[in-house]
Coordinates of C-alpha atoms and ligand atoms in Angstrom, one line a residue:
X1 CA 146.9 76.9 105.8
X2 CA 150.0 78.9 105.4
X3 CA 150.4 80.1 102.0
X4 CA 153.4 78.5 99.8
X5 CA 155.7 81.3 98.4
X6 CA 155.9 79.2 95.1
X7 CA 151.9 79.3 95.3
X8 CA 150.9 83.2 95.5
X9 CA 147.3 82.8 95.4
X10 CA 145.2 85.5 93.5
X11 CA 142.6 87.5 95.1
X12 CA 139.8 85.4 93.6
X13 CA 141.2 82.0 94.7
X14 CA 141.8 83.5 98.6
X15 CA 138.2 84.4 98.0
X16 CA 137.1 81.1 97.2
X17 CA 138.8 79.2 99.6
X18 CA 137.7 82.2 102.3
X19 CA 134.0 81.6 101.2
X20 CA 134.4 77.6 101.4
X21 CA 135.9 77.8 104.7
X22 CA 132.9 80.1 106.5
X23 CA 130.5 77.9 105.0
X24 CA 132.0 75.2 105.7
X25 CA 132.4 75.6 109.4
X26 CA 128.9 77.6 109.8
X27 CA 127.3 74.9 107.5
X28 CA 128.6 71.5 107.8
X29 CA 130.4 71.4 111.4
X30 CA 127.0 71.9 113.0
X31 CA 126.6 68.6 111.2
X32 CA 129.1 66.4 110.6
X33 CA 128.7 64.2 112.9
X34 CA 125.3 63.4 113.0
X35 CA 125.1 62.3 109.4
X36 CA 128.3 60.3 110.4
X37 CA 126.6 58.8 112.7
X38 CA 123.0 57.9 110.9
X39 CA 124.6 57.5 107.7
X40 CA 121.9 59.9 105.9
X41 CA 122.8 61.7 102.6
X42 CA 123.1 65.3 103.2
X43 CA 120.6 66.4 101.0
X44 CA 120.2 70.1 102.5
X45 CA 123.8 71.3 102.8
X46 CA 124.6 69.9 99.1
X47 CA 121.7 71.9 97.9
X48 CA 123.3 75.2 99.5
X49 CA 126.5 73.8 98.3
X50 CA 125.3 73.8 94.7
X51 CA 124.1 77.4 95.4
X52 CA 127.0 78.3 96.4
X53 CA 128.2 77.4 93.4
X54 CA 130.8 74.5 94.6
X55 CA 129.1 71.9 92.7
X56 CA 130.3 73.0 89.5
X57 CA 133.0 75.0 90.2
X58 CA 134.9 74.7 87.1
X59 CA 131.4 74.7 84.6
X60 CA 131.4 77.4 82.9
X61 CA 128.6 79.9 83.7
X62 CA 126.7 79.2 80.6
X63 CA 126.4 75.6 81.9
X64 CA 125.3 76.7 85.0
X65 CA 128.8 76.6 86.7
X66 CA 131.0 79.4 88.3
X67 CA 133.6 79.2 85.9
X68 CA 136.6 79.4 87.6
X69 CA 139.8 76.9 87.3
X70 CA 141.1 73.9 89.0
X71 CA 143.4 75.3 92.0
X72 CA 139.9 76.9 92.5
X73 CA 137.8 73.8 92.7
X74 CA 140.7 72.5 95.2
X75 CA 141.0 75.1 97.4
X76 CA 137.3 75.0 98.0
X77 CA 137.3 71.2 98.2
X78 CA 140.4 71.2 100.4
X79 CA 138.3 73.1 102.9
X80 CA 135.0 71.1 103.0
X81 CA 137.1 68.4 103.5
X82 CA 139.1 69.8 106.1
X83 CA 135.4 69.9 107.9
X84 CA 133.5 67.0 106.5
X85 CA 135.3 64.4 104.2
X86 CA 131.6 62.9 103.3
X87 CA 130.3 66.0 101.7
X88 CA 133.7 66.7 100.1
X89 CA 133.3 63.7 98.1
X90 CA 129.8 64.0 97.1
X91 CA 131.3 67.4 95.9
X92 CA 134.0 66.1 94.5
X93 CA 132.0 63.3 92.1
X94 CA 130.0 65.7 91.0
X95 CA 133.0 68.5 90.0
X96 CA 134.9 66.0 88.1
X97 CA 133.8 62.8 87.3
X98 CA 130.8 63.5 86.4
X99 CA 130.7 67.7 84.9
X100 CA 134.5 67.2 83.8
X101 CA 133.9 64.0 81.8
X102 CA 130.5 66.0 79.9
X103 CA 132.5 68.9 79.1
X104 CA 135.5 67.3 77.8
X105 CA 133.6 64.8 75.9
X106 CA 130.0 65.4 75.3
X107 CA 128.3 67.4 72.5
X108 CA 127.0 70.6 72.5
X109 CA 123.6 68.9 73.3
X110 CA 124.7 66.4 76.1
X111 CA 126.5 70.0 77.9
X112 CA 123.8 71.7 77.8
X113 CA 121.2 69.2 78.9
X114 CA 123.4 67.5 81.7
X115 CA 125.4 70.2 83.4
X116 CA 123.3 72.7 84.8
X117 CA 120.8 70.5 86.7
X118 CA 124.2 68.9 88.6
X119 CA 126.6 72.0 88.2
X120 CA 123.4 73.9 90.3
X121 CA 123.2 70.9 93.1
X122 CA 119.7 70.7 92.5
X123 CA 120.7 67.1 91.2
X124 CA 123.2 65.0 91.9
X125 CA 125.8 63.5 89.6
X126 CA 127.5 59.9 89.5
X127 CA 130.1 58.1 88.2
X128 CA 129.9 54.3 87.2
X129 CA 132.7 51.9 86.7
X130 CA 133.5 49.7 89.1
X131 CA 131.8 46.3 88.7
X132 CA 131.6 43.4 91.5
X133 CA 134.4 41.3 89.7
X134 CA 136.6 44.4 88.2
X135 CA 137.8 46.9 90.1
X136 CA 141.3 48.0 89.8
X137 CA 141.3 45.8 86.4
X138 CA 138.8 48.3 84.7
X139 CA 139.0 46.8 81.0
X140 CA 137.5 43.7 82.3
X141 CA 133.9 44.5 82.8
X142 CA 130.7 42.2 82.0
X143 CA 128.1 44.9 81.7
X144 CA 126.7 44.8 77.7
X145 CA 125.2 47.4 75.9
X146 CA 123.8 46.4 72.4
X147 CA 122.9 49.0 70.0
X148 CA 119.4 48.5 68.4
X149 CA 118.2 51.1 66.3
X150 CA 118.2 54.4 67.4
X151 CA 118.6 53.3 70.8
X152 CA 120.9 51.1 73.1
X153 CA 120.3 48.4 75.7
X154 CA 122.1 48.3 79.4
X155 CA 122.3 44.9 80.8
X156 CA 124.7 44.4 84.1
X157 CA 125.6 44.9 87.8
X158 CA 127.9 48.2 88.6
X159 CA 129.0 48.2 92.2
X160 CA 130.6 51.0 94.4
X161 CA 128.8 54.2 92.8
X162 CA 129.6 57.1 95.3
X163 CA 126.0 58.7 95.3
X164 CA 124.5 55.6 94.0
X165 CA 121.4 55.5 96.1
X166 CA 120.7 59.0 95.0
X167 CA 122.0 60.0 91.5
X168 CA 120.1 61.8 89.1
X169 CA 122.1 61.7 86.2
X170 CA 124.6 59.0 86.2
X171 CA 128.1 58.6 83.5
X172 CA 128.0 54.6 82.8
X173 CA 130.7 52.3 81.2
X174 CA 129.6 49.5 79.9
X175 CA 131.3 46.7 77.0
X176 CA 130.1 47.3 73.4
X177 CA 132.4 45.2 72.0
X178 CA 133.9 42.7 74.7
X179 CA 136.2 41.1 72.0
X180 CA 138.4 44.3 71.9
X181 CA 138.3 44.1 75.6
X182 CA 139.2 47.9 76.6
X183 CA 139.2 49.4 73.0
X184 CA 135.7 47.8 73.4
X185 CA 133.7 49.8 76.2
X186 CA 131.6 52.6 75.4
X187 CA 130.4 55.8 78.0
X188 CA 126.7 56.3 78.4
X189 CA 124.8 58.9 80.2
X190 CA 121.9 57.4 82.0
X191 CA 119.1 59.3 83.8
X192 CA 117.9 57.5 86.8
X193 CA 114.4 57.5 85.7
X194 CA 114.7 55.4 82.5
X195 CA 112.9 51.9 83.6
X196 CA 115.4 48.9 83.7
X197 CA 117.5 51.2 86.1
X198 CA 117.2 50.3 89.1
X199 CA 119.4 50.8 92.6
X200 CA 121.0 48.0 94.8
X201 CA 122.6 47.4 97.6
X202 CA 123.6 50.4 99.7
X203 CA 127.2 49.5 101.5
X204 CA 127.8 49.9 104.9
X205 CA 131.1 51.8 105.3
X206 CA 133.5 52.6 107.7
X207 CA 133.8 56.3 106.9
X208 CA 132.5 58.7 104.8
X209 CA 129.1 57.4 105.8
X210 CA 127.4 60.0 105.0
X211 CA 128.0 59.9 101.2
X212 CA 126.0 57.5 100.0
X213 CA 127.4 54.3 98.0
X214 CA 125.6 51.3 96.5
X215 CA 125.2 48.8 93.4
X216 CA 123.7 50.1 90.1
X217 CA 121.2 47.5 88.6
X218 CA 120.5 47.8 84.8
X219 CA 118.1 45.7 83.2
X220 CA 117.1 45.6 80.0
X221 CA 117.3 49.8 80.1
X222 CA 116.9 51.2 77.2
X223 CA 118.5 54.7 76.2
X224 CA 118.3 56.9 73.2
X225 CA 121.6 56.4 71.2
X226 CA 122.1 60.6 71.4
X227 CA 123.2 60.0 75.5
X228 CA 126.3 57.9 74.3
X229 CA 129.1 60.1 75.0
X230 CA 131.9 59.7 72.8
X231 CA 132.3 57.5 70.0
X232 CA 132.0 53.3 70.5
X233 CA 135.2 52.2 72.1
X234 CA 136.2 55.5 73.5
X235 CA 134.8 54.8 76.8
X236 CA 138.2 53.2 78.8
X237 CA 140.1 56.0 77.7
X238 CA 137.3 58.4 78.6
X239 CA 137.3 57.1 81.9
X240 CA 140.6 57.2 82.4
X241 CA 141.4 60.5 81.6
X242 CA 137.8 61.8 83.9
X243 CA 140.0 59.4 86.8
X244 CA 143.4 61.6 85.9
X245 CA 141.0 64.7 87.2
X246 CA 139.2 63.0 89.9
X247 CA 142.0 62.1 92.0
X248 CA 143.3 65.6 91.7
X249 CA 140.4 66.3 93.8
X250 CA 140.2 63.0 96.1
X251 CA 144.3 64.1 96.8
X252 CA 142.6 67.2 98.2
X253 CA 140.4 65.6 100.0
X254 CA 142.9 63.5 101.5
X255 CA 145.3 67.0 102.1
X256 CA 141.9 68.5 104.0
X257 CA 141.2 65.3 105.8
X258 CA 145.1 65.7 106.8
X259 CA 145.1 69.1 107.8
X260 CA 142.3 68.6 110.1
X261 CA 143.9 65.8 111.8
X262 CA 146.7 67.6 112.8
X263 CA 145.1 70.5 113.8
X264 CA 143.7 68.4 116.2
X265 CA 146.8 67.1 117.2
X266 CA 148.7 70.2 117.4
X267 CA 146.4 72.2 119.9
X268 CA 146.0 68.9 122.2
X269 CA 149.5 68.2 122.2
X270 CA 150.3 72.1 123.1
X271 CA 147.7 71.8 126.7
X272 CA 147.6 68.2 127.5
X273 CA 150.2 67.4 130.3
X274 CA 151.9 64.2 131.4
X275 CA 154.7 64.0 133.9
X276 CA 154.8 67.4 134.5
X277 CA 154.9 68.7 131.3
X278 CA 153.1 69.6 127.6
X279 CA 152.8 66.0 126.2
X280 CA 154.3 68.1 122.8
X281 CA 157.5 68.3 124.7
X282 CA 158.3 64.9 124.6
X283 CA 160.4 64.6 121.2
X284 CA 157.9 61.2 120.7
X285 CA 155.4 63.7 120.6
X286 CA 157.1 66.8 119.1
X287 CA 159.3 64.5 116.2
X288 CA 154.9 63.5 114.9
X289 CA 153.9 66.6 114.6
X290 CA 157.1 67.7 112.8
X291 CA 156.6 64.9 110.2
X292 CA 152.8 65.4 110.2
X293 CA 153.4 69.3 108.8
X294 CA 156.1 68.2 106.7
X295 CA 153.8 66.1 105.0
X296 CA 150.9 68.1 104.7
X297 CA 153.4 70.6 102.8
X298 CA 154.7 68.2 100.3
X299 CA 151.0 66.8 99.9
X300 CA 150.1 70.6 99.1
X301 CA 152.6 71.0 97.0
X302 CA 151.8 68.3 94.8
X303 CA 148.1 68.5 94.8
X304 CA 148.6 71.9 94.1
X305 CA 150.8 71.2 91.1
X306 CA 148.8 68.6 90.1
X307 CA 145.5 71.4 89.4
X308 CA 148.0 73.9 87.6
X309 CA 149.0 70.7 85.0
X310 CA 144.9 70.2 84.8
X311 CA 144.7 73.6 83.6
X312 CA 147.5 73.6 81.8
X313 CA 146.0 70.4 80.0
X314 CA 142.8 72.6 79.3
X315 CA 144.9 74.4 76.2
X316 CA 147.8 72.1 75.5
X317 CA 145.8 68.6 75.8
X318 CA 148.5 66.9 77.3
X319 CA 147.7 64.1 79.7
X320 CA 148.3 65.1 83.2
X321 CA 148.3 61.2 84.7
X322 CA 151.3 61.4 86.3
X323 CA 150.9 64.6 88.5
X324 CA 147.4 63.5 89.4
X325 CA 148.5 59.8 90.9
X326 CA 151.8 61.7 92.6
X327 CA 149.7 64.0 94.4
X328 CA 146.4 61.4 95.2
X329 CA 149.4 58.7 96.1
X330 CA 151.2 61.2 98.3
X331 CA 148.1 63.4 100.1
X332 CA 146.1 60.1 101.0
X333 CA 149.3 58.1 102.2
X334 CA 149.7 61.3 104.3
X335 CA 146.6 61.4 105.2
X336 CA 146.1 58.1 106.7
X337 CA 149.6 59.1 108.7
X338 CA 148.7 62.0 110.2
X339 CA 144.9 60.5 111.2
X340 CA 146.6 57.4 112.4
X341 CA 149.0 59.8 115.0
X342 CA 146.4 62.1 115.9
X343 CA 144.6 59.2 117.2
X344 CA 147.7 58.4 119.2
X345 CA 148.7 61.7 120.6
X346 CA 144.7 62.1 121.7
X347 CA 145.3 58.6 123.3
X348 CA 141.6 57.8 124.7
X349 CA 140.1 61.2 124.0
X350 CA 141.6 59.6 119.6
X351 CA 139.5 56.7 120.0
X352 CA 135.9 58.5 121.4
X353 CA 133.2 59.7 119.5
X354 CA 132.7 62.8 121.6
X355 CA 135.8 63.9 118.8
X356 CA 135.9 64.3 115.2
X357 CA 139.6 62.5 115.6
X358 CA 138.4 59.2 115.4
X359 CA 136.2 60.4 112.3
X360 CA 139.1 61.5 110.1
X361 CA 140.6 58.3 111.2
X362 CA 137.8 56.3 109.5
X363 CA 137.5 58.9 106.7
X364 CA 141.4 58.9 105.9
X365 CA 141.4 54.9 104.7
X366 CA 139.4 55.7 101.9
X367 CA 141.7 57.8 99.7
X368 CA 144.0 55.1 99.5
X369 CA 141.6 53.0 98.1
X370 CA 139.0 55.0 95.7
X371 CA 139.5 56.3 92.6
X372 CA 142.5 54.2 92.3
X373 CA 144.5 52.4 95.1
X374 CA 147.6 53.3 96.2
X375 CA 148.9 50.1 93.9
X376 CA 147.2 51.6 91.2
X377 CA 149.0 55.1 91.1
X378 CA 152.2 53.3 91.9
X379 CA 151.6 51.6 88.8
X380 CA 150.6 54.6 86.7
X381 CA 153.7 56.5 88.1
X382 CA 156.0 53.7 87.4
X383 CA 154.5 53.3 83.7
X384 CA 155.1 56.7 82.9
X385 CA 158.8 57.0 84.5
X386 CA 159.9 54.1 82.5
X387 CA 158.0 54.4 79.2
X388 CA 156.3 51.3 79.8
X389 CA 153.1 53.1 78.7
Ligands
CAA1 N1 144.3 58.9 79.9 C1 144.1 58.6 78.6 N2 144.3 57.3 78.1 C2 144.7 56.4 79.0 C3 145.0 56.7 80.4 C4 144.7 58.0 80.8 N3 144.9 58.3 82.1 N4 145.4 55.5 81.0 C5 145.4 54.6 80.0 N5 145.0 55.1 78.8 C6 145.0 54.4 77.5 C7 146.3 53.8 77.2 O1 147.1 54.8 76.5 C8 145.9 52.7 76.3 O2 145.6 53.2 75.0 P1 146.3 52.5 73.6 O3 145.9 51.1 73.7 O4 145.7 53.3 72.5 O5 147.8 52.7 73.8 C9 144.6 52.2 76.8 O6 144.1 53.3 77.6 C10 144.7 51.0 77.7 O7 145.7 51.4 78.8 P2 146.4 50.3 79.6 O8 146.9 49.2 78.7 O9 147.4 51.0 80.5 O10 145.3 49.7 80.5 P3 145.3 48.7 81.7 O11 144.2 47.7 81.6 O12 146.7 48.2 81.9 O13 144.9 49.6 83.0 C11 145.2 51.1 84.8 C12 145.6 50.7 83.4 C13 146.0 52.4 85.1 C14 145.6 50.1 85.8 C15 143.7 51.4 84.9 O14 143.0 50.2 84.7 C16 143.2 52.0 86.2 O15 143.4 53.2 86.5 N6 142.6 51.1 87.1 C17 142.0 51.7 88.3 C18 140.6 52.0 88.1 C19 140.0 52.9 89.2 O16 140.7 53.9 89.5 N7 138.8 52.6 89.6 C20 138.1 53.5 90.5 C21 136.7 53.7 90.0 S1 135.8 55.1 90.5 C22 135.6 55.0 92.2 O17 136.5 54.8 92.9 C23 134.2 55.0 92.8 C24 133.6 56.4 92.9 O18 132.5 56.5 92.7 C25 134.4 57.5 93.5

């Protein structure tokens, strides 16, 4: 990456994004692929990831986290992803909708009991929202939970859980009072072992195949009232504000998935010939790769900008929305362009597996879709701007 004048990094932050891109490359390149290919969680590498200390990088140490700040958590993220986008998500989940949500809203009790098994990647961490009939209309959920006593009981169907198949510890919304429709849904913290939960359908994806997605089943599952996080009603804006940080880090996910793209792009149009000449002297050619960078800078610059409001937020409390859905709107828009012409400048060699190309090509789609569509941040940007909201 080059490094933005209006971004001097500190020496800790080059470190960390030094240290994520060695491991990366001597930890995850060996193999990407192959889990791309078989569609198998990576249990190993997120184990040395959590040693590293990437799977809880803004938890503070007495959580079991390394305690540094956002542009931290996305330079390292930025350069997994560069790599791999399937373990950058699983990192990713686990760094902010799951740890941020705990430490901004949980008690003293909830923090200490669910952040260090995740923050250590010993376990794994999930987020659960999303429900077969609501997706970008989150208020509408059909999932129950009734209180009864000194406990509550989960009832419903929860669909497209990245790490699904393998969570440990898992953040749930579900409807407490569906009258009230979103002033009505409450946030839960469910540990996978509690009978009634139970795990359903896996998806088959086109990219990041190697993070594992699937259908949450709750049945009857009963949890102690102490794992509701928050009060009763809290839980829309709870999970809209844990989504504000989460596509901080899926718009660097999307800037890393870019970045590798045209990297790849770059060095093939500089020694692949045509007609006597580079194939990057054509100005077809050239005129890409010129957008491609510009775009990757801009995406930077607003992911970038997007972490610095987070930490801002962390002693002001201001909402951050609108930076987050700029940048994740921007870096996965640009992502999906520069995949999409890295394919074409490769040509044949774009479309074959024997290249990672065609990987970030599959991997790119889904930053335009998760954590928000593209519609959806439109929507959040266009609130804002016009005080709709
Ligand atoms: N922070 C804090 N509060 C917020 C907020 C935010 N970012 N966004 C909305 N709210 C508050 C509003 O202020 C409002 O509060 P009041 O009533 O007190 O004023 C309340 O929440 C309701 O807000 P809206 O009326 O704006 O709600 P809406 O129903 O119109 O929805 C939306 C707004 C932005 C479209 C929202 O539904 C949304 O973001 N949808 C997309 C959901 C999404 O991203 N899903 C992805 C799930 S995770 C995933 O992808 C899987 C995975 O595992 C990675």
């Amino acid at each position: 990456m080059s490094d933005l004048a209006i971004f001097p990094l500190s020496d800790e932050h080059k470190m960390i994004r030094d240290t994520a891109r060695d491991f990366a490359q001597n930890e995850i390149a060996p193999v990407a692929a192959e889990f791309d290919e078989s569609g198998e969680f990576p249990h190993e590498t997120v184990k040395k990831m959590g040693a590293m200390g990437f799977m809880g990088i803004e938890v503070p140490e007495e959580y079991g986290g390394a305690g540094m700040d956002t542009l931290a958590y996305v330079l390292a993220l930025e350069e997994i992803c560069k790599v791999d986008a399937a373990h950058g998500v699983i990192m990713s989940v686990n760094n902010s909708l799951y740890a941020y949500g705990i430490l901004k809203f949980g008690t003293e009790e909830q923090k200490k009991k669910f952040l260090p098994p995740v923050a250590s990647g010993k376990f794994v961490g999930a987020y659960s929202l999303t429900e077969p009939m609501s997706g970008s209309d989150a208020g509408t959920m059909r999932s129950r939970a009734v209180r009864d006593g000194d406990s509550y009981e989960l009832n419903g169907r929860k669909s497209w859980v990245t790490s699904g198949p393998v969570a440990d510890y898992i953040v749930v919304f579900m409807m407490t009072e569906p009258e009230k429709k979103q002033k009505g849904i409450t946030a839960f913290m469910v540990e996978a072992k509690t009978p009634g939960f139970s795990r359903g359908k896996k998806e088959p994806k086109l990219g990041i195949r190697a993070s594992a997605t699937s259908e949450l089943l709750f049945e009857n599952c009963r949890i102690p009232a102490e794992n509701r996080i928050g009060a009763e009603g809290d839980g829309f804006k709870i999970a809209m504000t844990v989504l504000d940080a989460g596509r901080i880090g899926i718009g660097a996910q999307a800037l890393g998935i870019a970045e590798a793209a045209y990297e790849a792009a770059r060095q093939y149009a500089g020694e692949r010939e045509a007609f006597g000449q580079k194939i990057g002297q054509f100005q077809g050619t050239g005129f890409k790769i010129a957008d491609m960078k510009t775009r990757i800078e801009a995406s930077r610059l607003l992911v970038y900008n997007a972490a610095l409001a987070k930490e801002r937020a962390k002693t002001t409390g201001e909402r951050f929305s609108l930076e987050a859905a700029m940048a994740k709107l921007f870096a996965s828009e640009t992502s999906m362009f520069c995949a999409h012409h890295a394919v074409q400048i490769h040509g044949g060699m774009g479309y074959s597996k024997e290249l990672p190309v065609e990987r970030y090509f599959r991997d790119a789609k889904i930053t335009e879709i998760y954590e928000g569509t593209s519609e959806i941040q439109r929507m959040v940007i266009s609130r804002a701007e016009l005080g709709l909201k």
